[in-house]
Amino acid sequence: MLDELDKELERRGHRFARYADDCTVYVRSERAGERAMASVERFLAGRLKLAINKAKSAVAPPHERKFLGFSFTGGTTPKRRIAPQAVARFKERVRASTMRTRGASLDQIAKELSRYLIGWRGYFGFCETPSVLRRLDEWIRRRLRSLVWKQWKRGKTRFAELRRRGVERNLAAQTAGSAYGPWRLSHSPALTIALPNKLFRQIELVSLATAQIA
């Protein structure tokens, strides 16, 4: 039904992207954007008898808007980035998959999580800001280290597990008796030694930043 809108925007020489009824038009200035918005609204109402959803529509710099989960960085050479809302939804999903109350093993959680990560990477890996993907990889590993620390529960168990995994005695004792919470300790030297990146590669946790496991 909106093929006519595509043809009209092409006729006017606009750069645009449309998916179903979600459309974004790129122009050079805010003033040009106001003109384009008004003329597109008139075209839709007059030719196609459709109304724009004004609550979801706006004239704004590209970095302030999102389209299908993507946005742009600011500056003179914008890059395609993952919209902050999409990153927030991603983290909510990962948090739900890495809750302590699930009672699943690290291997099980990594396998389930990896299925989601493969699909998410297949879509959002198209971004031009790989540093965001690297930071999310680091954040996921911290979530998993935090989860394991909670599963070990008691100081005695924590000390024994740290020692078994190669952590020096004094550091293991200090960490096992620490008053800091799991998230703070997930970035500690002891847990980085006990649960290194190599371990996550061994259990085949998928990496967002590369086409390989983490």
mmCIF file of C-alpha atoms in Angstrom:
data_model
loop_
_atom_site.group_PDB
_atom_site.id
_atom_site.type_symbol
_atom_site.label_atom_id
_atom_site.label_comp_id
_atom_site.label_asym_id
_atom_site.label_seq_id
_atom_site.Cartn_x
_atom_site.Cartn_y
_atom_site.Cartn_z
ATOM 1 C CA MET A 1 0.000 0.000 0.000
ATOM 2 C CA LEU A 2 2.896 2.369 0.670
ATOM 3 C CA ASP A 3 4.667 1.673 -2.631
ATOM 4 C CA GLU A 4 3.224 4.987 -3.821
ATOM 5 C CA LEU A 5 4.980 6.760 -0.959
ATOM 6 C CA ASP A 6 8.297 5.141 -1.970
ATOM 7 C CA LYS A 7 7.853 6.330 -5.554
ATOM 8 C CA GLU A 8 6.953 9.827 -4.422
ATOM 9 C CA LEU A 9 10.005 10.101 -2.168
ATOM 10 C CA GLU A 10 12.225 8.794 -4.985
ATOM 11 C CA ARG A 11 10.694 11.339 -7.376
ATOM 12 C CA ARG A 12 11.578 14.110 -4.941
ATOM 13 C CA GLY A 13 15.153 12.841 -4.636
ATOM 14 C CA HIS A 14 14.936 12.076 -0.917
ATOM 15 C CA ARG A 15 17.126 9.525 0.835
ATOM 16 C CA PHE A 16 14.881 7.322 2.896
ATOM 17 C CA ALA A 17 14.347 3.879 4.378
ATOM 18 C CA ARG A 18 11.023 2.161 4.941
ATOM 19 C CA TYR A 19 10.001 -1.132 6.540
ATOM 20 C CA ALA A 20 6.219 -1.762 6.511
ATOM 21 C CA ASP A 21 4.731 1.425 7.978
ATOM 22 C CA ASP A 22 7.941 2.584 9.651
ATOM 23 C CA CYS A 23 9.728 5.173 7.517
ATOM 24 C CA THR A 24 12.592 7.611 7.986
ATOM 25 C CA VAL A 25 13.581 10.380 5.557
ATOM 26 C CA TYR A 26 17.009 12.039 5.635
ATOM 27 C CA VAL A 27 17.468 15.688 4.617
ATOM 28 C CA ARG A 28 20.165 18.295 5.156
ATOM 29 C CA SER A 29 18.600 20.632 7.720
ATOM 30 C CA GLU A 30 15.860 20.938 10.310
ATOM 31 C CA ARG A 31 14.028 23.395 8.074
ATOM 32 C CA ALA A 32 14.108 20.932 5.178
ATOM 33 C CA GLY A 33 12.892 18.258 7.589
ATOM 34 C CA GLU A 34 9.898 20.367 8.600
ATOM 35 C CA ARG A 35 9.013 20.871 4.929
ATOM 36 C CA ALA A 36 9.410 17.164 4.160
ATOM 37 C CA MET A 37 7.289 16.143 7.159
ATOM 38 C CA ALA A 38 4.474 18.523 6.171
ATOM 39 C CA SER A 39 4.500 17.475 2.522
ATOM 40 C CA VAL A 40 4.609 13.733 3.313
ATOM 41 C CA GLU A 41 1.723 14.181 5.728
ATOM 42 C CA ARG A 42 -0.296 15.955 3.027
ATOM 43 C CA PHE A 43 0.559 13.264 0.475
ATOM 44 C CA LEU A 44 -0.499 10.421 2.779
ATOM 45 C CA ALA A 45 -3.731 12.143 3.786
ATOM 46 C CA GLY A 46 -4.655 13.289 0.280
ATOM 47 C CA ARG A 47 -3.508 10.378 -1.912
ATOM 48 C CA LEU A 48 -3.685 7.364 0.405
ATOM 49 C CA LYS A 49 -6.178 8.570 3.072
ATOM 50 C CA LEU A 50 -3.699 7.720 5.845
ATOM 51 C CA ALA A 51 -2.675 9.706 8.902
ATOM 52 C CA ILE A 52 0.801 9.974 10.450
ATOM 53 C CA ASN A 53 1.133 8.876 14.067
ATOM 54 C CA LYS A 54 2.274 12.234 15.439
ATOM 55 C CA ALA A 55 3.167 10.794 18.846
ATOM 56 C CA LYS A 56 5.855 8.602 17.228
ATOM 57 C CA SER A 57 6.928 10.998 14.477
ATOM 58 C CA ALA A 58 9.371 13.908 14.714
ATOM 59 C CA VAL A 59 11.853 16.090 12.896
ATOM 60 C CA ALA A 60 15.186 15.577 14.672
ATOM 61 C CA PRO A 61 18.897 14.866 14.104
ATOM 62 C CA PRO A 62 19.470 11.224 13.103
ATOM 63 C CA HIS A 63 21.350 10.414 16.333
ATOM 64 C CA GLU A 64 18.233 11.302 18.343
ATOM 65 C CA ARG A 65 15.968 8.906 16.449
ATOM 66 C CA LYS A 66 15.921 5.129 15.976
ATOM 67 C CA PHE A 67 14.834 2.942 13.078
ATOM 68 C CA LEU A 68 14.396 -0.833 13.423
ATOM 69 C CA GLY A 69 16.663 -0.862 16.473
ATOM 70 C CA PHE A 70 19.400 1.269 14.873
ATOM 71 C CA SER A 71 20.442 4.882 15.209
ATOM 72 C CA PHE A 72 23.468 6.994 14.243
ATOM 73 C CA THR A 73 26.356 8.586 16.085
ATOM 74 C CA GLY A 74 26.662 12.370 15.970
ATOM 75 C CA GLY A 75 29.443 14.406 14.357
ATOM 76 C CA THR A 76 30.454 15.075 10.789
ATOM 77 C CA THR A 77 30.889 11.387 9.858
ATOM 78 C CA PRO A 78 27.922 9.555 11.418
ATOM 79 C CA LYS A 79 28.178 5.820 11.965
ATOM 80 C CA ARG A 80 25.395 3.290 12.211
ATOM 81 C CA ARG A 81 24.978 2.288 15.859
ATOM 82 C CA ILE A 82 22.646 0.166 17.954
ATOM 83 C CA ALA A 83 19.914 2.327 19.438
ATOM 84 C CA PRO A 84 20.150 2.669 23.253
ATOM 85 C CA GLN A 85 16.643 1.229 23.606
ATOM 86 C CA ALA A 86 17.746 -1.939 21.788
ATOM 87 C CA VAL A 87 20.775 -2.289 24.077
ATOM 88 C CA ALA A 88 18.509 -1.871 27.131
ATOM 89 C CA ARG A 89 16.145 -4.598 25.881
ATOM 90 C CA PHE A 90 19.138 -6.861 25.204
ATOM 91 C CA LYS A 91 20.388 -6.451 28.772
ATOM 92 C CA GLU A 92 16.931 -7.187 30.173
ATOM 93 C CA ARG A 93 16.855 -10.443 28.220
ATOM 94 C CA VAL A 94 20.350 -11.455 29.367
ATOM 95 C CA ARG A 95 19.523 -10.605 32.994
ATOM 96 C CA ALA A 96 16.477 -12.874 32.801
ATOM 97 C CA SER A 97 18.634 -15.691 31.399
ATOM 98 C CA THR A 98 21.289 -15.329 34.083
ATOM 99 C CA MET A 99 19.181 -15.125 37.225
ATOM 100 C CA ARG A 100 20.448 -16.998 40.264
ATOM 101 C CA THR A 101 17.012 -18.528 40.920
ATOM 102 C CA ARG A 102 17.135 -20.512 37.673
ATOM 103 C CA GLY A 103 19.353 -23.166 39.257
ATOM 104 C CA ALA A 104 20.994 -24.043 35.939
ATOM 105 C CA SER A 105 24.685 -24.811 35.477
ATOM 106 C CA LEU A 106 27.076 -22.402 33.789
ATOM 107 C CA ASP A 107 27.283 -24.714 30.756
ATOM 108 C CA GLN A 108 23.496 -24.854 30.399
ATOM 109 C CA ILE A 109 23.098 -21.099 30.697
ATOM 110 C CA ALA A 110 25.903 -20.481 28.177
ATOM 111 C CA LYS A 111 24.238 -22.797 25.641
ATOM 112 C CA GLU A 112 20.810 -21.194 26.041
ATOM 113 C CA LEU A 113 22.268 -17.700 26.015
ATOM 114 C CA SER A 114 24.359 -18.430 22.929
ATOM 115 C CA ARG A 115 21.265 -19.262 20.886
ATOM 116 C CA TYR A 116 19.908 -15.800 21.616
ATOM 117 C CA LEU A 117 23.298 -14.148 21.051
ATOM 118 C CA ILE A 118 23.680 -15.740 17.599
ATOM 119 C CA GLY A 119 20.384 -14.266 16.434
ATOM 120 C CA TRP A 120 21.021 -10.885 18.044
ATOM 121 C CA ARG A 121 24.516 -10.685 16.535
ATOM 122 C CA GLY A 122 23.143 -11.674 13.136
ATOM 123 C CA TYR A 123 20.935 -8.604 13.207
ATOM 124 C CA PHE A 124 22.849 -5.975 15.191
ATOM 125 C CA GLY A 125 26.325 -7.077 14.090
ATOM 126 C CA PHE A 126 25.579 -4.818 11.111
ATOM 127 C CA CYS A 127 26.434 -1.802 13.316
ATOM 128 C CA GLU A 128 29.546 0.313 12.678
ATOM 129 C CA THR A 129 30.441 0.710 16.380
ATOM 130 C CA PRO A 130 32.151 -2.586 17.335
ATOM 131 C CA SER A 131 33.262 -1.156 20.687
ATOM 132 C CA VAL A 132 29.642 -1.445 21.846
ATOM 133 C CA LEU A 133 29.673 -5.163 21.036
ATOM 134 C CA ARG A 134 32.979 -5.634 22.884
ATOM 135 C CA ARG A 135 31.582 -3.886 25.962
ATOM 136 C CA LEU A 136 28.500 -6.092 25.867
ATOM 137 C CA ASP A 137 30.728 -9.191 25.675
ATOM 138 C CA GLU A 138 32.555 -7.992 28.788
ATOM 139 C CA TRP A 139 29.259 -7.220 30.527
ATOM 140 C CA ILE A 140 27.931 -10.742 29.779
ATOM 141 C CA ARG A 141 31.061 -12.368 31.199
ATOM 142 C CA ARG A 142 30.696 -10.269 34.355
ATOM 143 C CA ARG A 143 27.061 -11.375 34.631
ATOM 144 C CA LEU A 144 28.145 -15.004 34.424
ATOM 145 C CA ARG A 145 30.978 -14.586 36.925
ATOM 146 C CA SER A 146 28.522 -12.893 39.271
ATOM 147 C CA LEU A 147 26.084 -15.769 38.805
ATOM 148 C CA VAL A 148 28.700 -18.413 39.610
ATOM 149 C CA TRP A 149 29.791 -16.469 42.689
ATOM 150 C CA LYS A 150 26.203 -16.472 43.945
ATOM 151 C CA GLN A 151 25.894 -20.191 43.259
ATOM 152 C CA TRP A 152 28.950 -20.922 45.394
ATOM 153 C CA LYS A 153 27.016 -19.247 48.256
ATOM 154 C CA ARG A 154 29.191 -19.725 51.352
ATOM 155 C CA GLY A 155 32.634 -18.393 52.137
ATOM 156 C CA LYS A 156 34.052 -21.888 52.610
ATOM 157 C CA THR A 157 32.810 -23.051 49.219
ATOM 158 C CA ARG A 158 33.992 -19.868 47.564
ATOM 159 C CA PHE A 159 37.467 -20.210 49.044
ATOM 160 C CA ALA A 160 37.697 -23.860 47.983
ATOM 161 C CA GLU A 161 36.509 -23.125 44.433
ATOM 162 C CA LEU A 162 38.931 -20.234 44.028
ATOM 163 C CA ARG A 163 41.837 -22.343 45.226
ATOM 164 C CA ARG A 164 40.823 -25.252 43.001
ATOM 165 C CA ARG A 165 40.824 -22.892 40.045
ATOM 166 C CA GLY A 166 44.325 -21.581 40.623
ATOM 167 C CA VAL A 167 43.844 -18.519 42.822
ATOM 168 C CA GLU A 168 46.649 -17.904 45.349
ATOM 169 C CA ARG A 169 45.668 -18.659 48.966
ATOM 170 C CA ASN A 170 45.763 -15.118 50.394
ATOM 171 C CA LEU A 171 43.857 -13.642 47.457
ATOM 172 C CA ALA A 172 41.313 -16.466 47.639
ATOM 173 C CA ALA A 173 40.781 -15.911 51.379
ATOM 174 C CA GLN A 174 40.506 -12.157 50.958
ATOM 175 C CA THR A 175 37.968 -12.475 48.131
ATOM 176 C CA ALA A 176 35.917 -15.237 49.793
ATOM 177 C CA GLY A 177 35.584 -13.097 52.934
ATOM 178 C CA SER A 178 34.908 -9.841 51.116
ATOM 179 C CA ALA A 179 31.839 -7.786 52.046
ATOM 180 C CA TYR A 180 31.472 -6.584 48.469
ATOM 181 C CA GLY A 181 28.554 -7.851 46.420
ATOM 182 C CA PRO A 182 28.717 -10.303 43.492
ATOM 183 C CA TRP A 183 28.702 -7.634 40.781
ATOM 184 C CA ARG A 184 31.644 -5.761 42.314
ATOM 185 C CA LEU A 185 33.595 -8.981 42.796
ATOM 186 C CA SER A 186 32.813 -10.210 39.269
ATOM 187 C CA HIS A 187 35.491 -7.767 38.107
ATOM 188 C CA SER A 188 38.003 -8.744 40.807
ATOM 189 C CA PRO A 189 41.419 -10.329 40.090
ATOM 190 C CA ALA A 190 40.411 -13.566 41.843
ATOM 191 C CA LEU A 191 37.303 -14.189 39.754
ATOM 192 C CA THR A 192 39.087 -13.169 36.580
ATOM 193 C CA ILE A 193 41.690 -15.863 37.349
ATOM 194 C CA ALA A 194 39.140 -18.481 38.441
ATOM 195 C CA LEU A 195 36.731 -17.825 35.566
ATOM 196 C CA PRO A 196 38.933 -16.508 32.729
ATOM 197 C CA ASN A 197 37.815 -15.637 29.216
ATOM 198 C CA LYS A 198 39.348 -18.929 28.114
ATOM 199 C CA LEU A 199 36.742 -20.789 30.167
ATOM 200 C CA PHE A 200 33.898 -19.054 28.350
ATOM 201 C CA ARG A 201 35.452 -20.039 25.032
ATOM 202 C CA GLN A 202 35.673 -23.641 26.237
ATOM 203 C CA ILE A 203 31.952 -23.743 27.087
ATOM 204 C CA GLU A 204 31.286 -22.169 23.669
ATOM 205 C CA LEU A 205 29.761 -18.912 24.810
ATOM 206 C CA VAL A 206 29.102 -16.911 21.648
ATOM 207 C CA SER A 207 30.863 -13.556 21.254
ATOM 208 C CA LEU A 208 29.012 -10.529 19.877
ATOM 209 C CA ALA A 209 32.177 -8.762 18.792
ATOM 210 C CA THR A 210 33.533 -11.568 16.600
ATOM 211 C CA ALA A 211 32.179 -14.348 14.449
ATOM 212 C CA GLN A 212 33.631 -16.818 16.937
ATOM 213 C CA ILE A 213 32.913 -17.867 20.512
ATOM 214 C CA ALA A 214 33.900 -15.476 23.318
#
